Amino acid sequence: MSTTGLDIFDRTLQTTNIWLDEIMAELGPDRQIAWHVLGAVLRALRNRLPLSLSAHLGSQLPILIRGVYYDQWQPEHQPTDARSLDEFLQEVGRGLENIRPVNSRDAAQVVFHVLSRHVDRGQLEKVRGSLTEEVRRIWPESALSDSPSRGTSDRTDRID
């Protein structure tokens, strides 16, 4: 039975809840915390990507998650000059300031693993490859082995 009356909304809610459940399995059973973690890491990642790559990644995200990804986006400032892992983790931390303490590195690694399970591997290889070596260390290439191959994505909200 449909919750919203629109299949596309039902699918994106279902997919978003799957992603949040995976984050909660690692960081604790608080859906609000999981939502903040997802948004903070995605925005910090987005800000480090070249504009076209950032847009391509956004197109791979479920509709609801895409909204948090693009929240407060300023493409004219992209990519940011911040290059180090510490700067990346500080940006994630700023996105987590108004919630209970969550380790920024743990948050980033959990979201990277969720992305690796649900976003096309080819897309993630490009995203990961555009990051500095320092940031790539917390998103190991081995995690990408969980990624769906092109054409076999398990995303359920795709409109083709």
PDB file of N, CA and C in Angstrom, residues 29-127:
ATOM      1  N   PRO A  29      21.283   4.215  17.202  1.00  0.00           N
ATOM      2  CA  PRO A  29      19.899   4.156  16.726  1.00  0.00           C
ATOM      3  C   PRO A  29      19.135   5.484  16.785  1.00  0.00           C
ATOM      4  N   ASP A  30      19.678   6.521  16.213  1.00  0.00           N
ATOM      5  CA  ASP A  30      19.004   7.819  16.203  1.00  0.00           C
ATOM      6  C   ASP A  30      18.910   8.295  14.758  1.00  0.00           C
ATOM      7  N   ARG A  31      17.703   8.269  14.221  1.00  0.00           N
ATOM      8  CA  ARG A  31      17.477   8.618  12.822  1.00  0.00           C
ATOM      9  C   ARG A  31      17.849  10.073  12.532  1.00  0.00           C
ATOM     10  N   GLN A  32      17.593  10.982  13.482  1.00  0.00           N
ATOM     11  CA  GLN A  32      17.959  12.391  13.294  1.00  0.00           C
ATOM     12  C   GLN A  32      19.474  12.544  13.162  1.00  0.00           C
ATOM     13  N   ILE A  33      20.217  11.840  14.004  1.00  0.00           N
ATOM     14  CA  ILE A  33      21.683  11.881  13.929  1.00  0.00           C
ATOM     15  C   ILE A  33      22.130  11.338  12.569  1.00  0.00           C
ATOM     16  N   ALA A  34      21.555  10.227  12.157  1.00  0.00           N
ATOM     17  CA  ALA A  34      21.926   9.623  10.877  1.00  0.00           C
ATOM     18  C   ALA A  34      21.665  10.595   9.729  1.00  0.00           C
ATOM     19  N   TRP A  35      20.548  11.301   9.765  1.00  0.00           N
ATOM     20  CA  TRP A  35      20.219  12.267   8.720  1.00  0.00           C
ATOM     21  C   TRP A  35      21.246  13.404   8.690  1.00  0.00           C
ATOM     22  N   HIS A  36      21.606  13.918   9.872  1.00  0.00           N
ATOM     23  CA  HIS A  36      22.606  14.992   9.941  1.00  0.00           C
ATOM     24  C   HIS A  36      23.970  14.504   9.446  1.00  0.00           C
ATOM     25  N   VAL A  37      24.347  13.306   9.827  1.00  0.00           N
ATOM     26  CA  VAL A  37      25.624  12.731   9.384  1.00  0.00           C
ATOM     27  C   VAL A  37      25.641  12.611   7.865  1.00  0.00           C
ATOM     28  N   LEU A  38      24.580  12.058   7.305  1.00  0.00           N
ATOM     29  CA  LEU A  38      24.500  11.891   5.855  1.00  0.00           C
ATOM     30  C   LEU A  38      24.656  13.235   5.147  1.00  0.00           C
ATOM     31  N   GLY A  39      23.924  14.227   5.602  1.00  0.00           N
ATOM     32  CA  GLY A  39      23.986  15.542   4.971  1.00  0.00           C
ATOM     33  C   GLY A  39      25.341  16.205   5.121  1.00  0.00           C
ATOM     34  N   ALA A  40      25.907  16.158   6.314  1.00  0.00           N
ATOM     35  CA  ALA A  40      27.197  16.823   6.562  1.00  0.00           C
ATOM     36  C   ALA A  40      28.300  16.223   5.698  1.00  0.00           C
ATOM     37  N   VAL A  41      28.337  14.918   5.597  1.00  0.00           N
ATOM     38  CA  VAL A  41      29.388  14.264   4.808  1.00  0.00           C
ATOM     39  C   VAL A  41      29.161  14.502   3.318  1.00  0.00           C
ATOM     40  N   LEU A  42      27.931  14.376   2.858  1.00  0.00           N
ATOM     41  CA  LEU A  42      27.662  14.595   1.435  1.00  0.00           C
ATOM     42  C   LEU A  42      28.013  16.017   1.006  1.00  0.00           C
ATOM     43  N   ARG A  43      27.674  16.998   1.827  1.00  0.00           N
ATOM     44  CA  ARG A  43      27.981  18.385   1.466  1.00  0.00           C
ATOM     45  C   ARG A  43      29.486  18.651   1.487  1.00  0.00           C
ATOM     46  N   ALA A  44      30.196  18.088   2.462  1.00  0.00           N
ATOM     47  CA  ALA A  44      31.657  18.252   2.499  1.00  0.00           C
ATOM     48  C   ALA A  44      32.288  17.595   1.276  1.00  0.00           C
ATOM     49  N   LEU A  45      31.783  16.444   0.886  1.00  0.00           N
ATOM     50  CA  LEU A  45      32.277  15.761  -0.308  1.00  0.00           C
ATOM     51  C   LEU A  45      31.967  16.592  -1.554  1.00  0.00           C
ATOM     52  N   ARG A  46      30.734  17.021  -1.685  1.00  0.00           N
ATOM     53  CA  ARG A  46      30.302  17.819  -2.837  1.00  0.00           C
ATOM     54  C   ARG A  46      31.185  19.045  -3.028  1.00  0.00           C
ATOM     55  N   ASN A  47      31.540  19.700  -1.939  1.00  0.00           N
ATOM     56  CA  ASN A  47      32.313  20.940  -2.018  1.00  0.00           C
ATOM     57  C   ASN A  47      33.740  20.733  -2.498  1.00  0.00           C
ATOM     58  N   ARG A  48      34.218  19.502  -2.506  1.00  0.00           N
ATOM     59  CA  ARG A  48      35.576  19.214  -2.953  1.00  0.00           C
ATOM     60  C   ARG A  48      35.639  18.706  -4.380  1.00  0.00           C
ATOM     61  N   LEU A  49      34.499  18.483  -4.972  1.00  0.00           N
ATOM     62  CA  LEU A  49      34.463  17.908  -6.320  1.00  0.00           C
ATOM     63  C   LEU A  49      34.390  18.996  -7.385  1.00  0.00           C
ATOM     64  N   PRO A  50      34.991  18.739  -8.541  1.00  0.00           N
ATOM     65  CA  PRO A  50      34.773  19.650  -9.673  1.00  0.00           C
ATOM     66  C   PRO A  50      33.273  19.716  -9.965  1.00  0.00           C
ATOM     67  N   LEU A  51      32.839  20.841 -10.475  1.00  0.00           N
ATOM     68  CA  LEU A  51      31.419  21.105 -10.665  1.00  0.00           C
ATOM     69  C   LEU A  51      30.685  20.001 -11.426  1.00  0.00           C
ATOM     70  N   SER A  52      31.206  19.571 -12.553  1.00  0.00           N
ATOM     71  CA  SER A  52      30.497  18.563 -13.347  1.00  0.00           C
ATOM     72  C   SER A  52      30.427  17.224 -12.609  1.00  0.00           C
ATOM     73  N   LEU A  53      31.482  16.857 -11.927  1.00  0.00           N
ATOM     74  CA  LEU A  53      31.493  15.605 -11.171  1.00  0.00           C
ATOM     75  C   LEU A  53      30.514  15.669 -10.004  1.00  0.00           C
ATOM     76  N   SER A  54      30.444  16.825  -9.384  1.00  0.00           N
ATOM     77  CA  SER A  54      29.491  17.029  -8.298  1.00  0.00           C
ATOM     78  C   SER A  54      28.058  16.844  -8.781  1.00  0.00           C
ATOM     79  N   ALA A  55      27.754  17.415  -9.934  1.00  0.00           N
ATOM     80  CA  ALA A  55      26.408  17.277 -10.496  1.00  0.00           C
ATOM     81  C   ALA A  55      26.113  15.833 -10.886  1.00  0.00           C
ATOM     82  N   HIS A  56      27.099  15.137 -11.452  1.00  0.00           N
ATOM     83  CA  HIS A  56      26.898  13.731 -11.821  1.00  0.00           C
ATOM     84  C   HIS A  56      26.638  12.869 -10.588  1.00  0.00           C
ATOM     85  N   LEU A  57      27.380  13.120  -9.496  1.00  0.00           N
ATOM     86  CA  LEU A  57      27.121  12.362  -8.275  1.00  0.00           C
ATOM     87  C   LEU A  57      25.716  12.658  -7.769  1.00  0.00           C
ATOM     88  N   GLY A  58      25.332  13.926  -7.755  1.00  0.00           N
ATOM     89  CA  GLY A  58      23.987  14.284  -7.311  1.00  0.00           C
ATOM     90  C   GLY A  58      22.905  13.563  -8.084  1.00  0.00           C
ATOM     91  N   SER A  59      23.120  13.371  -9.362  1.00  0.00           N
ATOM     92  CA  SER A  59      22.113  12.690 -10.185  1.00  0.00           C
ATOM     93  C   SER A  59      21.973  11.218  -9.829  1.00  0.00           C
ATOM     94  N   GLN A  60      22.966  10.646  -9.157  1.00  0.00           N
ATOM     95  CA  GLN A  60      22.935   9.234  -8.767  1.00  0.00           C
ATOM     96  C   GLN A  60      22.219   9.017  -7.425  1.00  0.00           C
ATOM     97  N   LEU A  61      21.939  10.097  -6.716  1.00  0.00           N
ATOM     98  CA  LEU A  61      21.372   9.968  -5.370  1.00  0.00           C
ATOM     99  C   LEU A  61      19.856   9.883  -5.414  1.00  0.00           C
ATOM    100  N   PRO A  62      19.266   9.160  -4.460  1.00  0.00           N
ATOM    101  CA  PRO A  62      17.806   9.153  -4.350  1.00  0.00           C
ATOM    102  C   PRO A  62      17.287  10.585  -4.183  1.00  0.00           C
ATOM    103  N   ILE A  63      16.102  10.858  -4.653  1.00  0.00           N
ATOM    104  CA  ILE A  63      15.572  12.221  -4.706  1.00  0.00           C
ATOM    105  C   ILE A  63      15.646  12.937  -3.354  1.00  0.00           C
ATOM    106  N   LEU A  64      15.225  12.298  -2.290  1.00  0.00           N
ATOM    107  CA  LEU A  64      15.227  12.943  -0.983  1.00  0.00           C
ATOM    108  C   LEU A  64      16.649  13.248  -0.515  1.00  0.00           C
ATOM    109  N   ILE A  65      17.556  12.328  -0.728  1.00  0.00           N
ATOM    110  CA  ILE A  65      18.954  12.524  -0.338  1.00  0.00           C
ATOM    111  C   ILE A  65      19.598  13.581  -1.237  1.00  0.00           C
ATOM    112  N   ARG A  66      19.179  13.632  -2.465  1.00  0.00           N
ATOM    113  CA  ARG A  66      19.669  14.667  -3.387  1.00  0.00           C
ATOM    114  C   ARG A  66      19.382  16.058  -2.826  1.00  0.00           C
ATOM    115  N   GLY A  67      18.250  16.207  -2.173  1.00  0.00           N
ATOM    116  CA  GLY A  67      17.899  17.503  -1.577  1.00  0.00           C
ATOM    117  C   GLY A  67      18.882  17.934  -0.505  1.00  0.00           C
ATOM    118  N   VAL A  68      19.273  17.020   0.378  1.00  0.00           N
ATOM    119  CA  VAL A  68      20.236  17.369   1.423  1.00  0.00           C
ATOM    120  C   VAL A  68      21.619  17.592   0.817  1.00  0.00           C
ATOM    121  N   TYR A  69      21.928  16.896  -0.245  1.00  0.00           N
ATOM    122  CA  TYR A  69      23.208  17.049  -0.932  1.00  0.00           C
ATOM    123  C   TYR A  69      23.340  18.456  -1.526  1.00  0.00           C
ATOM    124  N   TYR A  70      22.279  18.936  -2.152  1.00  0.00           N
ATOM    125  CA  TYR A  70      22.320  20.247  -2.795  1.00  0.00           C
ATOM    126  C   TYR A  70      21.980  21.400  -1.847  1.00  0.00           C
ATOM    127  N   ASP A  71      21.587  21.117  -0.627  1.00  0.00           N
ATOM    128  CA  ASP A  71      21.256  22.170   0.341  1.00  0.00           C
ATOM    129  C   ASP A  71      22.426  23.141   0.484  1.00  0.00           C
ATOM    130  N   GLN A  72      22.147  24.420   0.329  1.00  0.00           N
ATOM    131  CA  GLN A  72      23.126  25.499   0.481  1.00  0.00           C
ATOM    132  C   GLN A  72      24.278  25.412  -0.532  1.00  0.00           C
ATOM    133  N   TRP A  73      24.036  24.812  -1.661  1.00  0.00           N
ATOM    134  CA  TRP A  73      25.070  24.659  -2.674  1.00  0.00           C
ATOM    135  C   TRP A  73      25.391  25.997  -3.324  1.00  0.00           C
ATOM    136  N   GLN A  74      26.667  26.277  -3.461  1.00  0.00           N
ATOM    137  CA  GLN A  74      27.143  27.478  -4.143  1.00  0.00           C
ATOM    138  C   GLN A  74      28.155  27.035  -5.202  1.00  0.00           C
ATOM    139  N   PRO A  75      27.672  26.644  -6.370  1.00  0.00           N
ATOM    140  CA  PRO A  75      28.566  26.073  -7.375  1.00  0.00           C
ATOM    141  C   PRO A  75      29.701  27.005  -7.798  1.00  0.00           C
ATOM    142  N   GLU A  76      29.497  28.305  -7.667  1.00  0.00           N
ATOM    143  CA  GLU A  76      30.563  29.233  -8.059  1.00  0.00           C
ATOM    144  C   GLU A  76      31.778  29.154  -7.135  1.00  0.00           C
ATOM    145  N   HIS A  77      31.640  28.519  -5.991  1.00  0.00           N
ATOM    146  CA  HIS A  77      32.745  28.356  -5.040  1.00  0.00           C
ATOM    147  C   HIS A  77      33.325  26.945  -5.055  1.00  0.00           C
ATOM    148  N   GLN A  78      33.052  26.224  -6.098  1.00  0.00           N
ATOM    149  CA  GLN A  78      33.442  24.830  -6.138  1.00  0.00           C
ATOM    150  C   GLN A  78      34.496  24.579  -7.199  1.00  0.00           C
ATOM    151  N   PRO A  79      35.461  23.720  -6.956  1.00  0.00           N
ATOM    152  CA  PRO A  79      35.707  23.052  -5.677  1.00  0.00           C
ATOM    153  C   PRO A  79      36.410  23.979  -4.695  1.00  0.00           C
ATOM    154  N   THR A  80      36.238  23.690  -3.437  1.00  0.00           N
ATOM    155  CA  THR A  80      36.860  24.484  -2.394  1.00  0.00           C
ATOM    156  C   THR A  80      38.381  24.333  -2.453  1.00  0.00           C
ATOM    157  N   ASP A  81      39.061  25.299  -1.891  1.00  0.00           N
ATOM    158  CA  ASP A  81      40.526  25.238  -1.837  1.00  0.00           C
ATOM    159  C   ASP A  81      41.009  24.272  -0.759  1.00  0.00           C
ATOM    160  N   ALA A  82      40.112  23.909   0.147  1.00  0.00           N
ATOM    161  CA  ALA A  82      40.487  22.997   1.235  1.00  0.00           C
ATOM    162  C   ALA A  82      40.871  21.649   0.644  1.00  0.00           C
ATOM    163  N   ARG A  83      42.030  21.162   0.959  1.00  0.00           N
ATOM    164  CA  ARG A  83      42.512  19.929   0.360  1.00  0.00           C
ATOM    165  C   ARG A  83      42.832  18.837   1.377  1.00  0.00           C
ATOM    166  N   SER A  84      43.166  19.196   2.596  1.00  0.00           N
ATOM    167  CA  SER A  84      43.647  18.199   3.545  1.00  0.00           C
ATOM    168  C   SER A  84      42.505  17.420   4.185  1.00  0.00           C
ATOM    169  N   LEU A  85      42.857  16.281   4.729  1.00  0.00           N
ATOM    170  CA  LEU A  85      41.884  15.477   5.463  1.00  0.00           C
ATOM    171  C   LEU A  85      41.357  16.242   6.664  1.00  0.00           C
ATOM    172  N   ASP A  86      42.238  16.934   7.369  1.00  0.00           N
ATOM    173  CA  ASP A  86      41.790  17.707   8.530  1.00  0.00           C
ATOM    174  C   ASP A  86      40.743  18.741   8.137  1.00  0.00           C
ATOM    175  N   GLU A  87      40.949  19.426   7.016  1.00  0.00           N
ATOM    176  CA  GLU A  87      39.969  20.422   6.561  1.00  0.00           C
ATOM    177  C   GLU A  87      38.645  19.752   6.185  1.00  0.00           C
ATOM    178  N   PHE A  88      38.728  18.600   5.555  1.00  0.00           N
ATOM    179  CA  PHE A  88      37.522  17.854   5.209  1.00  0.00           C
ATOM    180  C   PHE A  88      36.757  17.471   6.476  1.00  0.00           C
ATOM    181  N   LEU A  89      37.480  16.907   7.447  1.00  0.00           N
ATOM    182  CA  LEU A  89      36.824  16.470   8.686  1.00  0.00           C
ATOM    183  C   LEU A  89      36.305  17.653   9.496  1.00  0.00           C
ATOM    184  N   GLN A  90      36.978  18.785   9.434  1.00  0.00           N
ATOM    185  CA  GLN A  90      36.474  19.986  10.111  1.00  0.00           C
ATOM    186  C   GLN A  90      35.160  20.448   9.487  1.00  0.00           C
ATOM    187  N   GLU A  91      35.075  20.381   8.158  1.00  0.00           N
ATOM    188  CA  GLU A  91      33.823  20.757   7.493  1.00  0.00           C
ATOM    189  C   GLU A  91      32.696  19.800   7.871  1.00  0.00           C
ATOM    190  N   VAL A  92      32.993  18.519   7.909  1.00  0.00           N
ATOM    191  CA  VAL A  92      31.990  17.550   8.366  1.00  0.00           C
ATOM    192  C   VAL A  92      31.581  17.901   9.793  1.00  0.00           C
ATOM    193  N   GLY A  93      32.556  18.172  10.642  1.00  0.00           N
ATOM    194  CA  GLY A  93      32.281  18.520  12.041  1.00  0.00           C
ATOM    195  C   GLY A  93      31.391  19.738  12.175  1.00  0.00           C
ATOM    196  N   ARG A  94      31.596  20.742  11.342  1.00  0.00           N
ATOM    197  CA  ARG A  94      30.733  21.935  11.391  1.00  0.00           C
ATOM    198  C   ARG A  94      29.290  21.559  11.054  1.00  0.00           C
ATOM    199  N   GLY A  95      29.117  20.597  10.177  1.00  0.00           N
ATOM    200  CA  GLY A  95      27.775  20.142   9.836  1.00  0.00           C
ATOM    201  C   GLY A  95      27.123  19.320  10.931  1.00  0.00           C
ATOM    202  N   LEU A  96      27.929  18.919  11.915  1.00  0.00           N
ATOM    203  CA  LEU A  96      27.423  18.083  13.016  1.00  0.00           C
ATOM    204  C   LEU A  96      27.385  18.824  14.344  1.00  0.00           C
ATOM    205  N   GLU A  97      27.589  20.154  14.316  1.00  0.00           N
ATOM    206  CA  GLU A  97      27.720  20.920  15.551  1.00  0.00           C
ATOM    207  C   GLU A  97      26.483  20.902  16.438  1.00  0.00           C
ATOM    208  N   ASN A  98      25.311  20.827  15.870  1.00  0.00           N
ATOM    209  CA  ASN A  98      24.089  20.972  16.667  1.00  0.00           C
ATOM    210  C   ASN A  98      23.447  19.649  17.061  1.00  0.00           C
ATOM    211  N   ILE A  99      24.249  18.595  17.082  1.00  0.00           N
ATOM    212  CA  ILE A  99      23.744  17.287  17.504  1.00  0.00           C
ATOM    213  C   ILE A  99      24.687  16.730  18.560  1.00  0.00           C
ATOM    214  N   ARG A 100      24.344  15.558  19.087  1.00  0.00           N
ATOM    215  CA  ARG A 100      25.251  14.934  20.052  1.00  0.00           C
ATOM    216  C   ARG A 100      26.596  14.688  19.372  1.00  0.00           C
ATOM    217  N   PRO A 101      27.665  14.602  20.150  1.00  0.00           N
ATOM    218  CA  PRO A 101      28.985  14.412  19.525  1.00  0.00           C
ATOM    219  C   PRO A 101      29.056  13.139  18.674  1.00  0.00           C
ATOM    220  N   VAL A 102      29.553  13.327  17.464  1.00  0.00           N
ATOM    221  CA  VAL A 102      29.809  12.229  16.534  1.00  0.00           C
ATOM    222  C   VAL A 102      31.193  12.479  15.966  1.00  0.00           C
ATOM    223  N   ASN A 103      32.024  11.468  15.960  1.00  0.00           N
ATOM    224  CA  ASN A 103      33.360  11.580  15.407  1.00  0.00           C
ATOM    225  C   ASN A 103      33.263  11.803  13.896  1.00  0.00           C
ATOM    226  N   SER A 104      33.876  12.882  13.414  1.00  0.00           N
ATOM    227  CA  SER A 104      33.783  13.244  11.994  1.00  0.00           C
ATOM    228  C   SER A 104      34.370  12.175  11.079  1.00  0.00           C
ATOM    229  N   ARG A 105      35.465  11.574  11.494  1.00  0.00           N
ATOM    230  CA  ARG A 105      36.087  10.521  10.678  1.00  0.00           C
ATOM    231  C   ARG A 105      35.150   9.320  10.588  1.00  0.00           C
ATOM    232  N   ASP A 106      34.575   8.911  11.717  1.00  0.00           N
ATOM    233  CA  ASP A 106      33.624   7.792  11.697  1.00  0.00           C
ATOM    234  C   ASP A 106      32.431   8.117  10.805  1.00  0.00           C
ATOM    235  N   ALA A 107      31.925   9.343  10.916  1.00  0.00           N
ATOM    236  CA  ALA A 107      30.786   9.760  10.098  1.00  0.00           C
ATOM    237  C   ALA A 107      31.124   9.649   8.618  1.00  0.00           C
ATOM    238  N   ALA A 108      32.285  10.174   8.230  1.00  0.00           N
ATOM    239  CA  ALA A 108      32.691  10.139   6.823  1.00  0.00           C
ATOM    240  C   ALA A 108      32.819   8.706   6.333  1.00  0.00           C
ATOM    241  N   GLN A 109      33.473   7.860   7.105  1.00  0.00           N
ATOM    242  CA  GLN A 109      33.681   6.481   6.672  1.00  0.00           C
ATOM    243  C   GLN A 109      32.359   5.735   6.520  1.00  0.00           C
ATOM    244  N   VAL A 110      31.433   5.959   7.422  1.00  0.00           N
ATOM    245  CA  VAL A 110      30.137   5.285   7.334  1.00  0.00           C
ATOM    246  C   VAL A 110      29.399   5.724   6.068  1.00  0.00           C
ATOM    247  N   VAL A 111      29.380   7.023   5.802  1.00  0.00           N
ATOM    248  CA  VAL A 111      28.676   7.508   4.615  1.00  0.00           C
ATOM    249  C   VAL A 111      29.382   7.036   3.349  1.00  0.00           C
ATOM    250  N   PHE A 112      30.703   7.017   3.342  1.00  0.00           N
ATOM    251  CA  PHE A 112      31.425   6.503   2.172  1.00  0.00           C
ATOM    252  C   PHE A 112      31.043   5.048   1.907  1.00  0.00           C
ATOM    253  N   HIS A 113      30.887   4.263   2.964  1.00  0.00           N
ATOM    254  CA  HIS A 113      30.504   2.861   2.776  1.00  0.00           C
ATOM    255  C   HIS A 113      29.058   2.743   2.276  1.00  0.00           C
ATOM    256  N   VAL A 114      28.177   3.601   2.759  1.00  0.00           N
ATOM    257  CA  VAL A 114      26.796   3.582   2.267  1.00  0.00           C
ATOM    258  C   VAL A 114      26.778   3.938   0.781  1.00  0.00           C
ATOM    259  N   LEU A 115      27.508   4.985   0.417  1.00  0.00           N
ATOM    260  CA  LEU A 115      27.599   5.335  -1.002  1.00  0.00           C
ATOM    261  C   LEU A 115      28.133   4.160  -1.812  1.00  0.00           C
ATOM    262  N   SER A 116      29.137   3.493  -1.273  1.00  0.00           N
ATOM    263  CA  SER A 116      29.751   2.372  -1.980  1.00  0.00           C
ATOM    264  C   SER A 116      28.776   1.222  -2.207  1.00  0.00           C
ATOM    265  N   ARG A 117      27.795   1.069  -1.343  1.00  0.00           N
ATOM    266  CA  ARG A 117      26.816  -0.006  -1.498  1.00  0.00           C
ATOM    267  C   ARG A 117      25.673   0.358  -2.448  1.00  0.00           C
ATOM    268  N   HIS A 118      25.473   1.655  -2.704  1.00  0.00           N
ATOM    269  CA  HIS A 118      24.257   2.046  -3.421  1.00  0.00           C
ATOM    270  C   HIS A 118      24.468   2.879  -4.682  1.00  0.00           C
ATOM    271  N   VAL A 119      25.652   3.386  -4.903  1.00  0.00           N
ATOM    272  CA  VAL A 119      25.893   4.244  -6.068  1.00  0.00           C
ATOM    273  C   VAL A 119      26.814   3.508  -7.037  1.00  0.00           C
ATOM    274  N   ASP A 120      26.610   3.739  -8.298  1.00  0.00           N
ATOM    275  CA  ASP A 120      27.369   3.107  -9.369  1.00  0.00           C
ATOM    276  C   ASP A 120      28.872   3.190  -9.115  1.00  0.00           C
ATOM    277  N   ARG A 121      29.525   2.060  -9.233  1.00  0.00           N
ATOM    278  CA  ARG A 121      30.968   1.971  -8.975  1.00  0.00           C
ATOM    279  C   ARG A 121      31.783   2.907  -9.859  1.00  0.00           C
ATOM    280  N   GLY A 122      31.460   2.977 -11.138  1.00  0.00           N
ATOM    281  CA  GLY A 122      32.199   3.849 -12.041  1.00  0.00           C
ATOM    282  C   GLY A 122      32.127   5.304 -11.599  1.00  0.00           C
ATOM    283  N   GLN A 123      30.949   5.723 -11.178  1.00  0.00           N
ATOM    284  CA  GLN A 123      30.788   7.095 -10.689  1.00  0.00           C
ATOM    285  C   GLN A 123      31.626   7.320  -9.436  1.00  0.00           C
ATOM    286  N   LEU A 124      31.586   6.355  -8.518  1.00  0.00           N
ATOM    287  CA  LEU A 124      32.339   6.508  -7.278  1.00  0.00           C
ATOM    288  C   LEU A 124      33.845   6.468  -7.504  1.00  0.00           C
ATOM    289  N   GLU A 125      34.302   5.712  -8.479  1.00  0.00           N
ATOM    290  CA  GLU A 125      35.736   5.704  -8.789  1.00  0.00           C
ATOM    291  C   GLU A 125      36.185   7.089  -9.242  1.00  0.00           C
ATOM    292  N   LYS A 126      35.353   7.765 -10.036  1.00  0.00           N
ATOM    293  CA  LYS A 126      35.676   9.128 -10.466  1.00  0.00           C
ATOM    294  C   LYS A 126      35.669  10.085  -9.273  1.00  0.00           C
ATOM    295  N   VAL A 127      34.671   9.961  -8.420  1.00  0.00           N
ATOM    296  CA  VAL A 127      34.571  10.838  -7.248  1.00  0.00           C
ATOM    297  C   VAL A 127      35.774  10.619  -6.346  1.00  0.00           C
TER     298      VAL A 127
END
